[in-house]
PDB file of C-alpha atoms and ligand atoms in Angstrom:
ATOM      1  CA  UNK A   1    -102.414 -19.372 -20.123  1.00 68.00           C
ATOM      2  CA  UNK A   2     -99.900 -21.609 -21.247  1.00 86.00           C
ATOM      3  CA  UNK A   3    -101.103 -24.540 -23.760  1.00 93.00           C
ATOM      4  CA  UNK A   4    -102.140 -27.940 -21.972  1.00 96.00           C
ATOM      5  CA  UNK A   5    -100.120 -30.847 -23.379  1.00 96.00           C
ATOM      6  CA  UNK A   6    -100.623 -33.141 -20.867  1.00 98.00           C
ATOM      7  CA  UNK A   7    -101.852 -36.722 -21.879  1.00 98.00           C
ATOM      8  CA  UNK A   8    -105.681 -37.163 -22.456  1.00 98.00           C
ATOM      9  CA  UNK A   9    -107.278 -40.296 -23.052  1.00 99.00           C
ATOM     10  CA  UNK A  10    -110.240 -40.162 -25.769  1.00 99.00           C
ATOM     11  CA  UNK A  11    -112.403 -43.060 -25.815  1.00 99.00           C
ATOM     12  CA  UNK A  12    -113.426 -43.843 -29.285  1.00 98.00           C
ATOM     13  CA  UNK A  13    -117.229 -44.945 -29.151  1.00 98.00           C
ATOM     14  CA  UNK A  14    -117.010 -46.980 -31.966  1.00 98.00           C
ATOM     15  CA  UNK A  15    -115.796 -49.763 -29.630  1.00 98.00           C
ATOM     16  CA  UNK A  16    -119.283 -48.856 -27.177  1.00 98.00           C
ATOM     17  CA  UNK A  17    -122.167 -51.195 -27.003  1.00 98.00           C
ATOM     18  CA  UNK A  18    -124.632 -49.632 -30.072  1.00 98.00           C
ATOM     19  CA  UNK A  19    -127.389 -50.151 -28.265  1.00 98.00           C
ATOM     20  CA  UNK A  20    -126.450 -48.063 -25.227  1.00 98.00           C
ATOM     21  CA  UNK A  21    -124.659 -44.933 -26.444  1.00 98.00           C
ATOM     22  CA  UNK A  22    -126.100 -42.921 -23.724  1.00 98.00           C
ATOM     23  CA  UNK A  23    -124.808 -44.370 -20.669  1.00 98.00           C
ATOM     24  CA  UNK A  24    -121.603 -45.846 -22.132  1.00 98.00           C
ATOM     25  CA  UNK A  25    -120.695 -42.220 -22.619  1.00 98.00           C
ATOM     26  CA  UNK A  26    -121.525 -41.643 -18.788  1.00 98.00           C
ATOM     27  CA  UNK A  27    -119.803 -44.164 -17.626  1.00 98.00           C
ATOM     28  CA  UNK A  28    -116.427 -43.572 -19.439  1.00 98.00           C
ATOM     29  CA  UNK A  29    -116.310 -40.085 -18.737  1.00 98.00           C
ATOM     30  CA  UNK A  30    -117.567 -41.303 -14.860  1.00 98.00           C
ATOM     31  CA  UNK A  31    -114.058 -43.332 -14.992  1.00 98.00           C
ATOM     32  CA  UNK A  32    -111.916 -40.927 -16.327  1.00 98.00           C
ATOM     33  CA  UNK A  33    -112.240 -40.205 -20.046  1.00 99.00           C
ATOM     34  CA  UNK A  34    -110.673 -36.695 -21.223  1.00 98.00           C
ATOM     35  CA  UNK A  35    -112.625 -36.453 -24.205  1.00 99.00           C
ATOM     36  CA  UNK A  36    -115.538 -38.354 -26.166  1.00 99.00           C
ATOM     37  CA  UNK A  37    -114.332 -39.499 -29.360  1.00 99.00           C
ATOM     38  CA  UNK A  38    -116.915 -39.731 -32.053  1.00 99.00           C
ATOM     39  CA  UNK A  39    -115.885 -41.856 -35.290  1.00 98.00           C
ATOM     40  CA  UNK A  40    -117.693 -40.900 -38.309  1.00 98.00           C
ATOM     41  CA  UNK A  41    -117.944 -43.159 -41.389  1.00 98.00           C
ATOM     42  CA  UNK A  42    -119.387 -43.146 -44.592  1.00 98.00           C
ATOM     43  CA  UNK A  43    -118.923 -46.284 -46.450  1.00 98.00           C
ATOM     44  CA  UNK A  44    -116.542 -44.357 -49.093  1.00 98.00           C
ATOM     45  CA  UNK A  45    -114.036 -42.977 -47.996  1.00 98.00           C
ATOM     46  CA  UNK A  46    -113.604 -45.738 -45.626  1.00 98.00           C
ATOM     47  CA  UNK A  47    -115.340 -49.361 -46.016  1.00 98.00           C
ATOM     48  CA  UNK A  48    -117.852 -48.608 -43.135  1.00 98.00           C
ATOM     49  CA  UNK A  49    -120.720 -46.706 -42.183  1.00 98.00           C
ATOM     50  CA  UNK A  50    -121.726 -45.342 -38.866  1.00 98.00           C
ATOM     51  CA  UNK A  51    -122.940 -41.954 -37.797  1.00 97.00           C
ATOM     52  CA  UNK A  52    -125.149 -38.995 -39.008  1.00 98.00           C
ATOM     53  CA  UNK A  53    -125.714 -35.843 -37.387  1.00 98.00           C
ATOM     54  CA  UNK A  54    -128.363 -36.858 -35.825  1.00 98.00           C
ATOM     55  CA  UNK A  55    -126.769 -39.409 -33.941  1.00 98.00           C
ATOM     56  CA  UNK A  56    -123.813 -37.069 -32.747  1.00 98.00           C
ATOM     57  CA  UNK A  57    -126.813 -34.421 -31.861  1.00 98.00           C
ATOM     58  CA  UNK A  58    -128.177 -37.425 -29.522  1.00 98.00           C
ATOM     59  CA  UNK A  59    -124.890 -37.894 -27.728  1.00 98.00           C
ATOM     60  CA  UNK A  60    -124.483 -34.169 -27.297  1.00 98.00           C
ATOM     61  CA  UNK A  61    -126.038 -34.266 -23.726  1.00 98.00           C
ATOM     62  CA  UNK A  62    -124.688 -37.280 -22.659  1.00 98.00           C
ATOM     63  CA  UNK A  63    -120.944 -35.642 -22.574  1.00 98.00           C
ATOM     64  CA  UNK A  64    -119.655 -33.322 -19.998  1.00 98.00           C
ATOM     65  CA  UNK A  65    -115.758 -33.358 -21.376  1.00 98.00           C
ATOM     66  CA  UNK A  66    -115.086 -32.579 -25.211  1.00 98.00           C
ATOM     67  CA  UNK A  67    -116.921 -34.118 -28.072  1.00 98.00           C
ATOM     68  CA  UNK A  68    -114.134 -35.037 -30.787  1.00 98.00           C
ATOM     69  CA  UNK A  69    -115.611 -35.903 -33.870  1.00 99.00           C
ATOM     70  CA  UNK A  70    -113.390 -37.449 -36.245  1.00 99.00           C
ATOM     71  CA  UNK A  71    -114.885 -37.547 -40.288  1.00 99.00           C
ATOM     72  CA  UNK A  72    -113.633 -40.203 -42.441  1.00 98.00           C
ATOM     73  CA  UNK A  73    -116.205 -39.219 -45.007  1.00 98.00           C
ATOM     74  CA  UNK A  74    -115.480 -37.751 -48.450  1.00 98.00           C
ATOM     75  CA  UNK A  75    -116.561 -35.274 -49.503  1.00 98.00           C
ATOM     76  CA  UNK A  76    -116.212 -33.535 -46.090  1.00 98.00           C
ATOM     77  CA  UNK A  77    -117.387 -29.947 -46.862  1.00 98.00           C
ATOM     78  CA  UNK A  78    -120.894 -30.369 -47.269  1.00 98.00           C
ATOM     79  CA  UNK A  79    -121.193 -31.690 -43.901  1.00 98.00           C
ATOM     80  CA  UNK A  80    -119.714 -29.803 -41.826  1.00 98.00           C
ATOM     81  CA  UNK A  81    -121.823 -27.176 -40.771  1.00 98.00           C
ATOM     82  CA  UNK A  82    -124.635 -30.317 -40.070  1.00 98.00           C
ATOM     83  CA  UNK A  83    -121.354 -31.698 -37.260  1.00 98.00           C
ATOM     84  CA  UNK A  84    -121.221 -28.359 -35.614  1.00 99.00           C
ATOM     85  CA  UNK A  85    -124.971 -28.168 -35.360  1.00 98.00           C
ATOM     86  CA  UNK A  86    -125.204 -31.337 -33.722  1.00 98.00           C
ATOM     87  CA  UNK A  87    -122.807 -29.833 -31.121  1.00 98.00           C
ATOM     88  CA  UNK A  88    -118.983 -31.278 -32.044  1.00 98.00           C
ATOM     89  CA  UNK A  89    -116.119 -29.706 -30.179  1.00 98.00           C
ATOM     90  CA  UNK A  90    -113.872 -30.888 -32.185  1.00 98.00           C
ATOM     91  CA  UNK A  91    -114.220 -31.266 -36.120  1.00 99.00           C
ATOM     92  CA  UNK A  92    -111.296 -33.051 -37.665  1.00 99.00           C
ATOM     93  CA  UNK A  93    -111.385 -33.690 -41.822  1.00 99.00           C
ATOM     94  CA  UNK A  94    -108.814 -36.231 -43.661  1.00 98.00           C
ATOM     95  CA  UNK A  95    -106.363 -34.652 -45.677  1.00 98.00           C
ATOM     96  CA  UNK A  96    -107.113 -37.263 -48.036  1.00 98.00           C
ATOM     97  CA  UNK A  97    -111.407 -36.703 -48.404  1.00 98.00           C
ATOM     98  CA  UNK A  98    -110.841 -33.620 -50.856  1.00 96.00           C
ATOM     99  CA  UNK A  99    -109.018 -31.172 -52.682  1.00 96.00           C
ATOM    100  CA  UNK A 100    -108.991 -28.237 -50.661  1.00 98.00           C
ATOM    101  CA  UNK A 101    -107.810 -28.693 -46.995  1.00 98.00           C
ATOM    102  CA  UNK A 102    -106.824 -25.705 -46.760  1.00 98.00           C
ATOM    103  CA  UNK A 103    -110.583 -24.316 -47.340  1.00 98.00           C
ATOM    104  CA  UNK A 104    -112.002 -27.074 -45.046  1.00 98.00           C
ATOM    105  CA  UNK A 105    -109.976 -26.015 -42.043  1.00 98.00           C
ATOM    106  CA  UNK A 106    -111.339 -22.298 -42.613  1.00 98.00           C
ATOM    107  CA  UNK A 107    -114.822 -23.625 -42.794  1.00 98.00           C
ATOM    108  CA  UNK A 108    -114.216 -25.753 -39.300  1.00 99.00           C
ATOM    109  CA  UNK A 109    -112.974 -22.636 -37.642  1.00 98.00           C
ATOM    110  CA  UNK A 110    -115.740 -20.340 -39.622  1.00 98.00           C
ATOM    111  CA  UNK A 111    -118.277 -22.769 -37.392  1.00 98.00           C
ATOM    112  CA  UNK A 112    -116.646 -21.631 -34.233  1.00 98.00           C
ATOM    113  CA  UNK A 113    -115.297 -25.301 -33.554  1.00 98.00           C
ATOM    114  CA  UNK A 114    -111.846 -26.242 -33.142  1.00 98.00           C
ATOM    115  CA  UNK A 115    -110.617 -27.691 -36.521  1.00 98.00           C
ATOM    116  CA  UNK A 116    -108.505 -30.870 -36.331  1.00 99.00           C
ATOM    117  CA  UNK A 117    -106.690 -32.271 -39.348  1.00 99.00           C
ATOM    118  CA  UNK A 118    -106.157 -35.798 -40.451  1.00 99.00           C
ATOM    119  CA  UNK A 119    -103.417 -38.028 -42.048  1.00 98.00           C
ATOM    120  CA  UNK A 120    -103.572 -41.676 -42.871  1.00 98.00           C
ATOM    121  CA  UNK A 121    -100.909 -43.863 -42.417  1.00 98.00           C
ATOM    122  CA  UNK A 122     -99.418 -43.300 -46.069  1.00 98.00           C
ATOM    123  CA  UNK A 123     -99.948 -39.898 -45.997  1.00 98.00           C
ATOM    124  CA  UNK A 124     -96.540 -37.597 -45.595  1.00 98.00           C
ATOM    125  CA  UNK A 125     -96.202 -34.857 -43.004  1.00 98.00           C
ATOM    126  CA  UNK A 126     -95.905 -32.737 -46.251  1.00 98.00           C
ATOM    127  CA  UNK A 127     -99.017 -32.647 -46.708  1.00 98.00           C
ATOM    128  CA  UNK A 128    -100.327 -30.420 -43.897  1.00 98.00           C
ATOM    129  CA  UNK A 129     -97.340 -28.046 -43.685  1.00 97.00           C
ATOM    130  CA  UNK A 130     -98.656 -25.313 -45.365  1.00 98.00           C
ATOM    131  CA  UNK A 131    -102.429 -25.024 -43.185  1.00 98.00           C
ATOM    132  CA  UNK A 132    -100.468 -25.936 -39.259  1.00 98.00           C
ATOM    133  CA  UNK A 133    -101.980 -22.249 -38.437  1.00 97.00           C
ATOM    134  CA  UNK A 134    -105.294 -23.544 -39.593  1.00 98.00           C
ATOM    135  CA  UNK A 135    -104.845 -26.587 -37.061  1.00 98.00           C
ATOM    136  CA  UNK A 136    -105.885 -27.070 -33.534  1.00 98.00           C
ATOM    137  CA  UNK A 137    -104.528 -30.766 -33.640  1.00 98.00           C
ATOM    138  CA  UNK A 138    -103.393 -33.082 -36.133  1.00 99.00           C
ATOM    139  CA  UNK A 139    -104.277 -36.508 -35.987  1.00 99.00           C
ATOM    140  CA  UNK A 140    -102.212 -39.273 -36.797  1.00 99.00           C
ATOM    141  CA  UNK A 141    -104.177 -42.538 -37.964  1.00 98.00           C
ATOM    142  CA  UNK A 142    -101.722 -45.641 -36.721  1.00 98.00           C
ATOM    143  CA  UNK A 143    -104.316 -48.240 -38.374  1.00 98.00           C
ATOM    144  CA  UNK A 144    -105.651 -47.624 -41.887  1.00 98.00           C
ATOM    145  CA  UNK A 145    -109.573 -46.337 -40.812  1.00 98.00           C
ATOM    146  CA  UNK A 146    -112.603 -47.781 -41.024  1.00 97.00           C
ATOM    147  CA  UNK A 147    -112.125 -50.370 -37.642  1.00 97.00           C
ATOM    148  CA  UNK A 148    -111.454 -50.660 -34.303  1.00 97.00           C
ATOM    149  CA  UNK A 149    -109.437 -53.721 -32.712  1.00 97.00           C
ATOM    150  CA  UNK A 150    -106.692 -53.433 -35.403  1.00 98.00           C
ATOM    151  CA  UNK A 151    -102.885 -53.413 -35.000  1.00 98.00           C
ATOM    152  CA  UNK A 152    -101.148 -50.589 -34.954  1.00 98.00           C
ATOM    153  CA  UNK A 153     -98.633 -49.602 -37.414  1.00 98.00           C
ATOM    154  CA  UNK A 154     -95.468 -48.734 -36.008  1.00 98.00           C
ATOM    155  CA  UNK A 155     -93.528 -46.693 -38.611  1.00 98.00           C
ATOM    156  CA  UNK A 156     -96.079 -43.709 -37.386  1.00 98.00           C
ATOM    157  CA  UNK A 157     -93.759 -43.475 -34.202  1.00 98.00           C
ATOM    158  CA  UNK A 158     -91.248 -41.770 -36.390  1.00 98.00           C
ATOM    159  CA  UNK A 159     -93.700 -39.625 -38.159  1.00 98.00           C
ATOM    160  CA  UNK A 160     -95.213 -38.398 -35.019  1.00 98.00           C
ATOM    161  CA  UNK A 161     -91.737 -37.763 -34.078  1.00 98.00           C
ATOM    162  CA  UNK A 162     -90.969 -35.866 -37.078  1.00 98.00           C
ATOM    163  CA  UNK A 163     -94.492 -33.740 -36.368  1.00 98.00           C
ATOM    164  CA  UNK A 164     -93.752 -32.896 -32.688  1.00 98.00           C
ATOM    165  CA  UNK A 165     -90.891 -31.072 -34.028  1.00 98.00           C
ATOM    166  CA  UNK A 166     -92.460 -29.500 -37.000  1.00 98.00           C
ATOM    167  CA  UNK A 167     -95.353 -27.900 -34.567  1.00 98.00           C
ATOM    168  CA  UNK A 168     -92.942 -26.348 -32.017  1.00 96.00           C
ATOM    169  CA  UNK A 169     -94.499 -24.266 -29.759  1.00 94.00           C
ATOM    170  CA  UNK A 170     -97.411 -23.757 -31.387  1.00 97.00           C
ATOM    171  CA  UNK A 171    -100.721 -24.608 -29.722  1.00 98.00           C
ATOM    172  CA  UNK A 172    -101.499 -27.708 -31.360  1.00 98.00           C
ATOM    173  CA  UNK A 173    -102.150 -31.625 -29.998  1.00 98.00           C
ATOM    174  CA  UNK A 174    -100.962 -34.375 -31.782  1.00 99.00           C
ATOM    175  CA  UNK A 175    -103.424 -37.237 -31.401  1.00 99.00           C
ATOM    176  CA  UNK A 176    -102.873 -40.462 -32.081  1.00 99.00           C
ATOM    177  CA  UNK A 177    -105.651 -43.086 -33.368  1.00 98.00           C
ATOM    178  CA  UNK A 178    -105.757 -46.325 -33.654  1.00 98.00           C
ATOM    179  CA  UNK A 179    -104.212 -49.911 -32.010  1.00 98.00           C
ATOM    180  CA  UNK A 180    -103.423 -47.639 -29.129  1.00 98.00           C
ATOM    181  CA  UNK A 181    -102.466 -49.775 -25.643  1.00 98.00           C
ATOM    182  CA  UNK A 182    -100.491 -49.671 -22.771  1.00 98.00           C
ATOM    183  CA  UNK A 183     -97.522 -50.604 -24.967  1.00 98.00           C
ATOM    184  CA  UNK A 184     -97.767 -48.424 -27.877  1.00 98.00           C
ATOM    185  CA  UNK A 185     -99.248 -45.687 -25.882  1.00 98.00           C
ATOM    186  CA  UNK A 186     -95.295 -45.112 -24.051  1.00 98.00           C
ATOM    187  CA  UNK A 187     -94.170 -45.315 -27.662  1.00 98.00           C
ATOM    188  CA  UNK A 188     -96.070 -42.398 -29.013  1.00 98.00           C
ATOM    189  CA  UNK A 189     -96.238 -39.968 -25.398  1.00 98.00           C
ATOM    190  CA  UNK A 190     -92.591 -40.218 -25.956  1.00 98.00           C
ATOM    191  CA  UNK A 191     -92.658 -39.262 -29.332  1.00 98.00           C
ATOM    192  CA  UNK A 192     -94.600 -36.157 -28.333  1.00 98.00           C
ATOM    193  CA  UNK A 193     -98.492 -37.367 -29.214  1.00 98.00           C
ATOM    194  CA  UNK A 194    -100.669 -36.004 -26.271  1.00 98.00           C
ATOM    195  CA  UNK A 195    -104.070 -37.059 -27.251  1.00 99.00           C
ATOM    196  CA  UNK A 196    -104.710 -40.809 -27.203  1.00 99.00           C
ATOM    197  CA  UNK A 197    -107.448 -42.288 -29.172  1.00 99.00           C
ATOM    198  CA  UNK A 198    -108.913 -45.954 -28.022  1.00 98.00           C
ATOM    199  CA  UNK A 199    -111.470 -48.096 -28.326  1.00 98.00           C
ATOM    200  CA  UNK A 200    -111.066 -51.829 -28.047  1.00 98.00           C
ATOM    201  CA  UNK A 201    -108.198 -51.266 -25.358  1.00 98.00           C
ATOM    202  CA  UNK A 202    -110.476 -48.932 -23.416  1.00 98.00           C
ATOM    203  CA  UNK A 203    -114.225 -51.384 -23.679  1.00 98.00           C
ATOM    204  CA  UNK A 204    -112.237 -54.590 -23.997  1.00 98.00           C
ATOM    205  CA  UNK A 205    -113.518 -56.754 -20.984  1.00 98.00           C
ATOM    206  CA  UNK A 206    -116.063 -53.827 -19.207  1.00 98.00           C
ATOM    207  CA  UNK A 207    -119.719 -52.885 -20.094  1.00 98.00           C
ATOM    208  CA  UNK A 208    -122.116 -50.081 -18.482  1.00 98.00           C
ATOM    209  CA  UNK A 209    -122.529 -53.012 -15.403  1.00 98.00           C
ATOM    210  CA  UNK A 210    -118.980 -53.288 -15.012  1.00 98.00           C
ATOM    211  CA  UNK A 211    -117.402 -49.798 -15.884  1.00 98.00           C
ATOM    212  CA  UNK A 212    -114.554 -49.966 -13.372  1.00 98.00           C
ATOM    213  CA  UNK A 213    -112.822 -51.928 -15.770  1.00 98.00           C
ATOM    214  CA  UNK A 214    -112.829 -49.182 -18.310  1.00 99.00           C
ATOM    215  CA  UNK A 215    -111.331 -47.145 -15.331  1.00 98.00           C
ATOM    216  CA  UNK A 216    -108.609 -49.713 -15.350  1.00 98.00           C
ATOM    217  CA  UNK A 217    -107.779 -49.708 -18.816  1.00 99.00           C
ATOM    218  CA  UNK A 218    -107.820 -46.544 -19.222  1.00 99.00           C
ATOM    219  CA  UNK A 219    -105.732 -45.910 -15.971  1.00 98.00           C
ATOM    220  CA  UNK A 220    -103.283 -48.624 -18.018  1.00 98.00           C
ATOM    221  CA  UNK A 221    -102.865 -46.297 -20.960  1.00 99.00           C
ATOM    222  CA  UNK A 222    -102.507 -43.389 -19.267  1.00 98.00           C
ATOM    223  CA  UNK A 223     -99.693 -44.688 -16.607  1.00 98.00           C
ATOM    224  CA  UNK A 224     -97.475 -46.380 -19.495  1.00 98.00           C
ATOM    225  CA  UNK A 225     -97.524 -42.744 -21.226  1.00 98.00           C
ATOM    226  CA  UNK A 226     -97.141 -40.497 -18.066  1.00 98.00           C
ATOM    227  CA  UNK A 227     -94.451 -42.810 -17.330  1.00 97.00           C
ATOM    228  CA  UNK A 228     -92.942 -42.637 -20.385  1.00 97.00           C
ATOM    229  CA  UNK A 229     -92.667 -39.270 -20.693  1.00 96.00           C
ATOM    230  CA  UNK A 230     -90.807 -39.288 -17.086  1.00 94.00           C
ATOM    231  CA  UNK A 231     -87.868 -41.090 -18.641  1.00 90.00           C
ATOM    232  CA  UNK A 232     -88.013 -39.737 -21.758  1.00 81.00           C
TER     233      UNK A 232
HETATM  234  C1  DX5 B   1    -110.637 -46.176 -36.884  1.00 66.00           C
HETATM  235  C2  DX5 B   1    -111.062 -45.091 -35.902  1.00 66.00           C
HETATM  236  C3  DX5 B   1    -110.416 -45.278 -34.556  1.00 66.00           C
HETATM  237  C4  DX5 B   1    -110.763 -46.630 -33.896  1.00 66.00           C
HETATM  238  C5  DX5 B   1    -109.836 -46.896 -32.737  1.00 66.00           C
HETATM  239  O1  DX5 B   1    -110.998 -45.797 -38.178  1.00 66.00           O
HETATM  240  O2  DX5 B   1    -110.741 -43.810 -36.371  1.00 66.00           O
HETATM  241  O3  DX5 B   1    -110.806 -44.205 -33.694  1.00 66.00           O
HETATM  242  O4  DX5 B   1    -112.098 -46.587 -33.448  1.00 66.00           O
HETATM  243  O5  DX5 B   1    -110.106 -48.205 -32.277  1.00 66.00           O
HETATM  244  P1  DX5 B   1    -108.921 -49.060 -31.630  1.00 66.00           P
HETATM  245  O6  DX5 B   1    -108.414 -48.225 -30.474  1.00 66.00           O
HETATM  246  O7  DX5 B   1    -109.602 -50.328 -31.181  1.00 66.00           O
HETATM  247  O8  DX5 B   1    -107.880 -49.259 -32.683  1.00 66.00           O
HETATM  248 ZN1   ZN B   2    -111.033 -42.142 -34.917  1.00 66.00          ZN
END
């Protein structure tokens, strides 16, 4: 079976209504979402604070696609056993919350979860070379983390670029994360990302009443990258 790199859209909840988790996750994967993406903060590693295990454990039966949970916490090892409990798909770690990467990948796999890797916007390619057969995807951060709604930061293009070729054929995503539209969605299909993160450009102007719109925004982001790729 050959590896799917078609485009998926991955609604980041941080952009959701707070008080409605439940049925904001219905009704984005009702209108088309690929994948639930689940942003965990800490307050250290980035300058906010959002959710514990048991909050990931109480979206767990709300989603029906893939649950990617995406830790900006440091440090990241003593958690994530307490992530795949709560039932993650996906556990992705910042290159930048300890020491060992190399270690934390191993224990993401050891869980039976796929094991996504991290890299902030200053953060070289370099830097994950050596654990790509650890990977399942690498994540590119085009906004530094800790916020939705903020713009993204375009010399990742060339870095994403740079990482399509690195990867090959190997049976990894790229995802992309952060101040991801319509417009900078063509920008980095074309560069060869095939998971797009999004929250404010995916909620903006819908709620659990009116969910269509998310349909349509999401619709947007996926169309400008599908197209994209056409005339790439
Ligand atoms: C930021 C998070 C992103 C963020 C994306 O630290 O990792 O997933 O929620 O939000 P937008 O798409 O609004 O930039
Ligand atoms: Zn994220």
């Amino acid at each position: 079976m050959s590896f799917d790199r078609s485009i998926k859209i991955a609604p980041s909840i941080l952009s959701a209504d707070f008080a409605d988790f439940g049925r904001e996750i219905r009704a984005i994967e009702d209108q088309g979402a690929d994948w639930v993406h689940v942003d965990v903060m800490d307050g250290h590693f980035v300058p906010n604070l959002t959710f514990g295990p048991p909050a990931v454990k109480a979206f767990r039966p709300h989603v029906k696609t893939f649950m990617d949970v995406h830790l900006m916490i440091a440090p990241v090892d003593p958690y994530i056993e307490a992530y795949a409990e709560a039932g993650a798909d996906m556990i992705t770690a910042h290159v930048e919350a300890g020491p060992h990467i190399h270690r934390t990948l191993q224990a993401i796999r050891g869980t039976g979860k796929k094991a996504g890797v991290a890299l902030n916007p200053g953060t070289p390619l370099e830097a994950i070379e050596y654990v790509l057969d650890l990977a399942d995807m690498v994540l590119i951060m085009s906004v530094n983390p800790g916020f939705g709604g903020q713009k993204f930061i375009h010399s990742q293009v060339d870095k994403i670029a740079r990482l399509r070729g690195m990867i090959g054929d190997r049976p990894i995503h790229i995802q992309v994360d952060g101040g991801v539209d319509p417009k900078t969605a063509a920008l980095v299909a074309k560069a060869g990302a095939d998971v797009l993160v999004a929250g404010s450009a995916v909620f903006k102007g819908g709620s659990v009443d009116a969910p269509q719109v998310y349909g349509e925004n999401m619709r947007a982001i996926r169309d400008a990258a599908e197209s994209a790729l056409k005339h790439a």
